[in-house]
């Protein structure tokens, strides 16, 4: 460290204009982008919450004083499934919103530190401009050099934060694609199940016609019993399936310490 020349002041001014101010604008742009993502997540959360309230209202209207019949139960099930799906989406959006908020708060803190550096550097420039010789003492020069080193360290930290933010966006995109695929696969399964349900009863109608108009040598009581069993078969297998599904899901969730959701 030695005596400084008359170029010290232009050096400080150029460093502020070419380095400090552009980086401050870059941080502001990142913060604005994060705020936009946070607001978008909040709008989605509000939408799904409102949808859940409307679905719950529909379910409430389907209840009667007597025990629910099969048609009402079948109508309630897809509504309850949609509510559960919305709740999972709300949880994911809330977690992502909290993560983005943390990144934004860190950037705001870094922005405040950089503004302090600018505020501390500007008086030095003004003092040098007011000086007729444009010279500074060794003490001021050493202080400025430490300020530059401190700022470069902050820039390095900001670069690491930016890399983490980019990685988080990539992970969120992967999660959104996975969630969309699971929802799409679930909807496809529901459609296939409905088609098979229709096909079963079409064949049942055909079988009834064969039993009454073609297979006349069979006992009428035997035919009635056979038809009754075939009619109630889907409801019996549905009840058995529900019991096995609930028991299996509860056991799996208990073993893996997960929260158990009843989809029925």
mmCIF file of C-alpha atoms in Angstrom:
data_model
loop_
_atom_site.group_PDB
_atom_site.id
_atom_site.type_symbol
_atom_site.label_atom_id
_atom_site.label_comp_id
_atom_site.label_asym_id
_atom_site.label_seq_id
_atom_site.Cartn_x
_atom_site.Cartn_y
_atom_site.Cartn_z
ATOM 1 C CA UNK A 1 0.000 0.000 0.000
ATOM 2 C CA UNK A 2 1.518 3.339 -1.003
ATOM 3 C CA UNK A 3 0.489 6.850 -1.970
ATOM 4 C CA UNK A 4 -2.412 6.979 -4.417
ATOM 5 C CA UNK A 5 -2.476 8.973 -7.633
ATOM 6 C CA UNK A 6 -5.037 11.389 -8.981
ATOM 7 C CA UNK A 7 -6.823 8.493 -10.687
ATOM 8 C CA UNK A 8 -8.202 7.074 -7.393
ATOM 9 C CA UNK A 9 -11.455 9.042 -7.599
ATOM 10 C CA UNK A 10 -12.331 8.052 -11.194
ATOM 11 C CA UNK A 11 -11.508 4.455 -10.244
ATOM 12 C CA UNK A 12 -14.022 4.515 -7.368
ATOM 13 C CA UNK A 13 -16.683 6.232 -9.475
ATOM 14 C CA UNK A 14 -16.222 3.788 -12.354
ATOM 15 C CA UNK A 15 -16.408 0.805 -9.957
ATOM 16 C CA UNK A 16 -19.727 2.061 -8.577
ATOM 17 C CA UNK A 17 -21.213 2.723 -12.042
ATOM 18 C CA UNK A 18 -19.922 -0.431 -13.756
ATOM 19 C CA UNK A 19 -20.155 -2.992 -10.932
ATOM 20 C CA UNK A 20 -22.196 -1.973 -7.894
ATOM 21 C CA UNK A 21 -25.204 -0.432 -9.638
ATOM 22 C CA UNK A 22 -25.667 -3.179 -12.308
ATOM 23 C CA UNK A 23 -25.477 -5.870 -9.617
ATOM 24 C CA UNK A 24 -28.031 -3.985 -7.547
ATOM 25 C CA UNK A 25 -30.384 -3.881 -10.558
ATOM 26 C CA UNK A 26 -29.804 -7.618 -11.124
ATOM 27 C CA UNK A 27 -30.780 -8.375 -7.516
ATOM 28 C CA UNK A 28 -33.894 -6.218 -7.879
ATOM 29 C CA UNK A 29 -34.888 -8.160 -11.006
ATOM 30 C CA UNK A 30 -34.420 -11.505 -9.203
ATOM 31 C CA UNK A 31 -36.490 -10.279 -6.258
ATOM 32 C CA UNK A 32 -39.280 -9.100 -8.610
ATOM 33 C CA UNK A 33 -39.301 -12.508 -10.349
ATOM 34 C CA UNK A 34 -39.548 -14.312 -7.000
ATOM 35 C CA UNK A 35 -42.390 -12.024 -5.891
ATOM 36 C CA UNK A 36 -44.245 -12.848 -9.119
ATOM 37 C CA UNK A 37 -43.817 -16.607 -8.513
ATOM 38 C CA UNK A 38 -44.936 -16.252 -4.887
ATOM 39 C CA UNK A 39 -48.060 -14.312 -5.964
ATOM 40 C CA UNK A 40 -48.840 -16.925 -8.624
ATOM 41 C CA UNK A 41 -48.556 -19.721 -6.041
ATOM 42 C CA UNK A 42 -50.842 -17.836 -3.661
ATOM 43 C CA UNK A 43 -53.459 -17.385 -6.415
ATOM 44 C CA UNK A 44 -53.342 -21.129 -7.140
ATOM 45 C CA UNK A 45 -53.682 -21.924 -3.432
ATOM 46 C CA UNK A 46 -56.704 -19.601 -3.170
ATOM 47 C CA UNK A 47 -58.275 -21.212 -6.259
ATOM 48 C CA UNK A 48 -57.883 -24.787 -4.963
ATOM 49 C CA UNK A 49 -59.149 -23.745 -1.537
ATOM 50 C CA UNK A 50 -62.252 -22.204 -3.120
ATOM 51 C CA UNK A 51 -62.761 -25.331 -5.260
ATOM 52 C CA UNK A 52 -62.595 -27.498 -2.129
ATOM 53 C CA UNK A 53 -65.236 -25.349 -0.436
ATOM 54 C CA UNK A 54 -67.557 -25.707 -3.439
ATOM 55 C CA UNK A 55 -66.985 -29.476 -3.596
ATOM 56 C CA UNK A 56 -67.656 -29.814 0.125
ATOM 57 C CA UNK A 57 -70.884 -27.854 -0.339
ATOM 58 C CA UNK A 58 -71.978 -30.299 -3.067
ATOM 59 C CA UNK A 59 -71.197 -33.237 -0.785
ATOM 60 C CA UNK A 60 -73.172 -31.680 2.087
ATOM 61 C CA UNK A 61 -76.246 -31.310 -0.142
ATOM 62 C CA UNK A 62 -76.135 -35.031 -0.974
ATOM 63 C CA UNK A 63 -76.534 -36.158 2.631
ATOM 64 C CA UNK A 64 -80.003 -37.136 3.856
ATOM 65 C CA UNK A 65 -81.435 -38.039 7.227
ATOM 66 C CA UNK A 66 -81.550 -41.691 6.214
ATOM 67 C CA UNK A 67 -78.475 -43.774 5.450
ATOM 68 C CA UNK A 68 -76.846 -42.874 2.129
ATOM 69 C CA UNK A 69 -77.840 -45.082 -0.751
ATOM 70 C CA UNK A 70 -75.401 -46.509 -3.273
ATOM 71 C CA UNK A 71 -76.007 -43.852 -5.950
ATOM 72 C CA UNK A 72 -75.282 -41.008 -3.554
ATOM 73 C CA UNK A 73 -72.155 -42.774 -2.260
ATOM 74 C CA UNK A 74 -70.905 -43.262 -5.808
ATOM 75 C CA UNK A 75 -71.576 -39.586 -6.565
ATOM 76 C CA UNK A 76 -69.739 -38.404 -3.433
ATOM 77 C CA UNK A 77 -66.608 -40.501 -4.036
ATOM 78 C CA UNK A 78 -65.187 -38.546 -7.044
ATOM 79 C CA UNK A 79 -65.887 -35.267 -5.226
ATOM 80 C CA UNK A 80 -63.990 -36.458 -2.160
ATOM 81 C CA UNK A 81 -61.173 -37.735 -4.387
ATOM 82 C CA UNK A 82 -60.901 -34.297 -5.996
ATOM 83 C CA UNK A 83 -60.799 -32.630 -2.557
ATOM 84 C CA UNK A 84 -57.938 -34.936 -1.505
ATOM 85 C CA UNK A 85 -56.086 -34.191 -4.746
ATOM 86 C CA UNK A 86 -56.590 -30.446 -4.227
ATOM 87 C CA UNK A 87 -55.281 -30.711 -0.667
ATOM 88 C CA UNK A 88 -52.115 -32.422 -1.910
ATOM 89 C CA UNK A 89 -51.636 -29.704 -4.532
ATOM 90 C CA UNK A 90 -52.197 -26.970 -1.920
ATOM 91 C CA UNK A 91 -49.548 -28.548 0.339
ATOM 92 C CA UNK A 92 -47.031 -28.658 -2.518
ATOM 93 C CA UNK A 93 -47.762 -25.049 -3.527
ATOM 94 C CA UNK A 94 -47.476 -23.865 0.082
ATOM 95 C CA UNK A 95 -44.094 -25.571 0.505
ATOM 96 C CA UNK A 96 -42.844 -24.059 -2.755
ATOM 97 C CA UNK A 97 -44.158 -20.640 -1.736
ATOM 98 C CA UNK A 98 -42.306 -20.851 1.598
ATOM 99 C CA UNK A 99 -39.106 -21.892 -0.195
ATOM 100 C CA UNK A 100 -39.336 -18.976 -2.643
ATOM 101 C CA UNK A 101 -40.042 -16.596 0.224
ATOM 102 C CA UNK A 102 -36.847 -17.740 1.963
ATOM 103 C CA UNK A 103 -34.777 -17.178 -1.193
ATOM 104 C CA UNK A 104 -36.352 -13.753 -1.680
ATOM 105 C CA UNK A 105 -35.612 -12.723 1.918
ATOM 106 C CA UNK A 106 -31.965 -13.737 1.497
ATOM 107 C CA UNK A 107 -31.724 -11.675 -1.693
ATOM 108 C CA UNK A 108 -33.299 -8.701 0.072
ATOM 109 C CA UNK A 109 -30.673 -9.008 2.794
ATOM 110 C CA UNK A 110 -27.889 -9.131 0.195
ATOM 111 C CA UNK A 111 -29.411 -6.141 -1.597
ATOM 112 C CA UNK A 112 -29.389 -4.158 1.648
ATOM 113 C CA UNK A 113 -25.709 -4.978 2.165
ATOM 114 C CA UNK A 114 -24.818 -3.861 -1.348
ATOM 115 C CA UNK A 115 -26.738 -0.636 -0.929
ATOM 116 C CA UNK A 116 -24.762 0.033 2.246
ATOM 117 C CA UNK A 117 -21.555 -0.428 0.259
ATOM 118 C CA UNK A 118 -22.774 2.064 -2.346
ATOM 119 C CA UNK A 119 -23.839 4.522 0.354
ATOM 120 C CA UNK A 120 -20.428 4.239 2.020
ATOM 121 C CA UNK A 121 -18.559 4.671 -1.269
ATOM 122 C CA UNK A 122 -20.460 7.710 -2.583
ATOM 123 C CA UNK A 123 -19.227 10.123 0.142
ATOM 124 C CA UNK A 124 -15.658 9.117 -0.714
ATOM 125 C CA UNK A 125 -16.251 10.032 -4.350
ATOM 126 C CA UNK A 126 -17.777 13.370 -3.378
ATOM 127 C CA UNK A 127 -14.851 14.179 -1.089
ATOM 128 C CA UNK A 128 -12.406 13.379 -3.874
ATOM 129 C CA UNK A 129 -14.323 15.557 -6.328
ATOM 130 C CA UNK A 130 -14.268 18.472 -3.877
ATOM 131 C CA UNK A 131 -10.522 18.022 -3.385
ATOM 132 C CA UNK A 132 -8.368 20.119 -5.701
ATOM 133 C CA UNK A 133 -5.610 17.477 -5.837
ATOM 134 C CA UNK A 134 -7.816 14.335 -6.137
ATOM 135 C CA UNK A 135 -5.575 12.556 -3.614
ATOM 136 C CA UNK A 136 -6.463 10.365 -0.663
ATOM 137 C CA UNK A 137 -4.472 9.183 2.307
ATOM 138 C CA UNK A 138 -3.115 5.657 2.667
ATOM 139 C CA UNK A 139 -5.767 4.974 5.336
ATOM 140 C CA UNK A 140 -8.648 5.802 2.979
ATOM 141 C CA UNK A 141 -7.072 3.764 0.210
ATOM 142 C CA UNK A 142 -6.722 0.735 2.489
ATOM 143 C CA UNK A 143 -10.354 1.137 3.603
ATOM 144 C CA UNK A 144 -11.557 1.222 -0.014
ATOM 145 C CA UNK A 145 -9.580 -1.888 -0.884
ATOM 146 C CA UNK A 146 -11.141 -3.765 2.055
ATOM 147 C CA UNK A 147 -14.562 -2.568 0.875
ATOM 148 C CA UNK A 148 -13.888 -3.969 -2.622
ATOM 149 C CA UNK A 149 -12.774 -7.318 -1.145
ATOM 150 C CA UNK A 150 -15.898 -7.429 1.032
ATOM 151 C CA UNK A 151 -18.138 -6.678 -1.929
ATOM 152 C CA UNK A 152 -16.466 -9.341 -4.088
ATOM 153 C CA UNK A 153 -17.141 -11.872 -1.322
ATOM 154 C CA UNK A 154 -20.824 -10.837 -1.346
ATOM 155 C CA UNK A 155 -20.955 -11.204 -5.140
ATOM 156 C CA UNK A 156 -19.611 -14.746 -4.815
ATOM 157 C CA UNK A 157 -22.328 -15.579 -2.269
ATOM 158 C CA UNK A 158 -24.970 -14.101 -4.579
ATOM 159 C CA UNK A 159 -23.707 -16.304 -7.405
ATOM 160 C CA UNK A 160 -24.125 -19.391 -5.228
ATOM 161 C CA UNK A 161 -27.654 -18.292 -4.259
ATOM 162 C CA UNK A 162 -28.528 -17.800 -7.933
ATOM 163 C CA UNK A 163 -27.286 -21.330 -8.747
ATOM 164 C CA UNK A 164 -29.400 -22.758 -5.914
ATOM 165 C CA UNK A 165 -32.427 -20.822 -7.195
ATOM 166 C CA UNK A 166 -31.953 -22.242 -10.716
ATOM 167 C CA UNK A 167 -31.627 -25.787 -9.353
ATOM 168 C CA UNK A 168 -34.793 -25.329 -7.280
ATOM 169 C CA UNK A 169 -36.735 -24.174 -10.358
ATOM 170 C CA UNK A 170 -35.568 -27.278 -12.241
ATOM 171 C CA UNK A 171 -36.638 -29.542 -9.347
ATOM 172 C CA UNK A 172 -40.058 -27.834 -9.201
ATOM 173 C CA UNK A 173 -40.567 -28.403 -12.931
ATOM 174 C CA UNK A 174 -39.781 -32.107 -12.459
ATOM 175 C CA UNK A 175 -42.227 -32.288 -9.525
ATOM 176 C CA UNK A 176 -44.989 -30.550 -11.511
ATOM 177 C CA UNK A 177 -44.527 -32.978 -14.419
ATOM 178 C CA UNK A 178 -44.665 -35.962 -12.038
ATOM 179 C CA UNK A 179 -47.779 -34.630 -10.285
ATOM 180 C CA UNK A 180 -49.503 -33.982 -13.643
ATOM 181 C CA UNK A 181 -48.666 -37.508 -14.818
ATOM 182 C CA UNK A 182 -50.077 -39.061 -11.637
ATOM 183 C CA UNK A 183 -53.312 -37.039 -11.866
ATOM 184 C CA UNK A 184 -53.680 -37.863 -15.567
ATOM 185 C CA UNK A 185 -53.103 -41.583 -14.879
ATOM 186 C CA UNK A 186 -55.687 -41.505 -12.057
ATOM 187 C CA UNK A 187 -58.296 -39.870 -14.312
ATOM 188 C CA UNK A 188 -57.596 -42.468 -17.012
ATOM 189 C CA UNK A 189 -58.108 -45.286 -14.491
ATOM 190 C CA UNK A 190 -61.454 -43.798 -13.418
ATOM 191 C CA UNK A 191 -62.606 -43.662 -17.050
ATOM 192 C CA UNK A 192 -61.564 -47.269 -17.707
ATOM 193 C CA UNK A 193 -63.368 -48.415 -14.562
ATOM 194 C CA UNK A 194 -66.548 -46.629 -15.658
ATOM 195 C CA UNK A 195 -66.396 -48.221 -19.134
ATOM 196 C CA UNK A 196 -65.934 -51.690 -17.617
ATOM 197 C CA UNK A 197 -68.875 -51.010 -15.299
ATOM 198 C CA UNK A 198 -71.111 -50.230 -18.305
ATOM 199 C CA UNK A 199 -69.823 -53.244 -20.270
ATOM 200 C CA UNK A 200 -70.558 -55.549 -17.319
ATOM 201 C CA UNK A 201 -74.196 -54.527 -17.120
ATOM 202 C CA UNK A 202 -74.614 -54.705 -20.897
ATOM 203 C CA UNK A 203 -73.475 -58.327 -20.791
ATOM 204 C CA UNK A 204 -75.720 -58.882 -17.777
ATOM 205 C CA UNK A 205 -78.731 -57.660 -19.757
ATOM 206 C CA UNK A 206 -77.764 -59.986 -22.613
ATOM 207 C CA UNK A 207 -77.422 -62.888 -20.167
ATOM 208 C CA UNK A 208 -80.854 -62.157 -18.688
ATOM 209 C CA UNK A 209 -82.314 -62.289 -22.186
ATOM 210 C CA UNK A 210 -80.623 -65.620 -22.845
ATOM 211 C CA UNK A 211 -81.848 -67.097 -19.551
ATOM 212 C CA UNK A 212 -85.477 -66.091 -20.110
ATOM 213 C CA UNK A 213 -85.849 -66.441 -23.865
ATOM 214 C CA UNK A 214 -83.284 -69.085 -24.890
ATOM 215 C CA UNK A 215 -82.421 -71.243 -21.856
ATOM 216 C CA UNK A 216 -86.010 -72.108 -20.932
ATOM 217 C CA UNK A 217 -85.317 -75.539 -19.419
ATOM 218 C CA UNK A 218 -83.625 -74.000 -16.355
ATOM 219 C CA UNK A 219 -85.669 -73.538 -13.186
ATOM 220 C CA UNK A 220 -87.195 -70.072 -12.815
ATOM 221 C CA UNK A 221 -86.001 -69.861 -9.189
ATOM 222 C CA UNK A 222 -82.475 -70.799 -10.158
ATOM 223 C CA UNK A 223 -82.491 -68.148 -12.876
ATOM 224 C CA UNK A 224 -83.770 -65.480 -10.474
ATOM 225 C CA UNK A 225 -81.126 -66.349 -7.853
ATOM 226 C CA UNK A 226 -78.354 -66.318 -10.487
ATOM 227 C CA UNK A 227 -79.447 -62.946 -11.854
ATOM 228 C CA UNK A 228 -79.740 -61.451 -8.350
ATOM 229 C CA UNK A 229 -76.200 -62.577 -7.511
ATOM 230 C CA UNK A 230 -74.836 -61.087 -10.723
ATOM 231 C CA UNK A 231 -76.652 -57.789 -10.080
ATOM 232 C CA UNK A 232 -75.297 -57.325 -6.547
ATOM 233 C CA UNK A 233 -71.832 -58.686 -7.391
ATOM 234 C CA UNK A 234 -70.267 -55.240 -8.188
ATOM 235 C CA UNK A 235 -71.484 -53.824 -4.877
ATOM 236 C CA UNK A 236 -70.193 -56.822 -2.912
ATOM 237 C CA UNK A 237 -66.777 -56.714 -4.591
ATOM 238 C CA UNK A 238 -66.690 -52.920 -4.109
ATOM 239 C CA UNK A 239 -67.196 -53.329 -0.343
ATOM 240 C CA UNK A 240 -64.537 -56.039 -0.110
ATOM 241 C CA UNK A 241 -62.140 -53.943 -2.180
ATOM 242 C CA UNK A 242 -62.719 -50.912 0.042
ATOM 243 C CA UNK A 243 -62.028 -52.896 3.227
ATOM 244 C CA UNK A 244 -58.840 -54.418 1.797
ATOM 245 C CA UNK A 245 -57.685 -51.053 0.407
ATOM 246 C CA UNK A 246 -58.260 -49.217 3.702
ATOM 247 C CA UNK A 247 -56.514 -51.933 5.707
ATOM 248 C CA UNK A 248 -53.563 -52.091 3.303
ATOM 249 C CA UNK A 249 -53.183 -48.298 3.096
ATOM 250 C CA UNK A 250 -53.352 -47.920 6.866
ATOM 251 C CA UNK A 251 -50.764 -50.675 7.400
ATOM 252 C CA UNK A 252 -48.417 -49.237 4.753
ATOM 253 C CA UNK A 253 -48.737 -45.716 6.153
ATOM 254 C CA UNK A 254 -48.090 -46.952 9.696
ATOM 255 C CA UNK A 255 -44.951 -48.838 8.655
ATOM 256 C CA UNK A 256 -43.605 -45.880 6.658
ATOM 257 C CA UNK A 257 -44.782 -43.228 9.194
ATOM 258 C CA UNK A 258 -46.837 -41.451 6.503
ATOM 259 C CA UNK A 259 -50.164 -39.670 6.844
ATOM 260 C CA UNK A 260 -53.019 -41.960 5.782
ATOM 261 C CA UNK A 261 -55.643 -40.512 3.396
ATOM 262 C CA UNK A 262 -58.948 -42.313 2.924
ATOM 263 C CA UNK A 263 -59.827 -41.903 -0.762
ATOM 264 C CA UNK A 264 -63.359 -43.328 -0.365
#
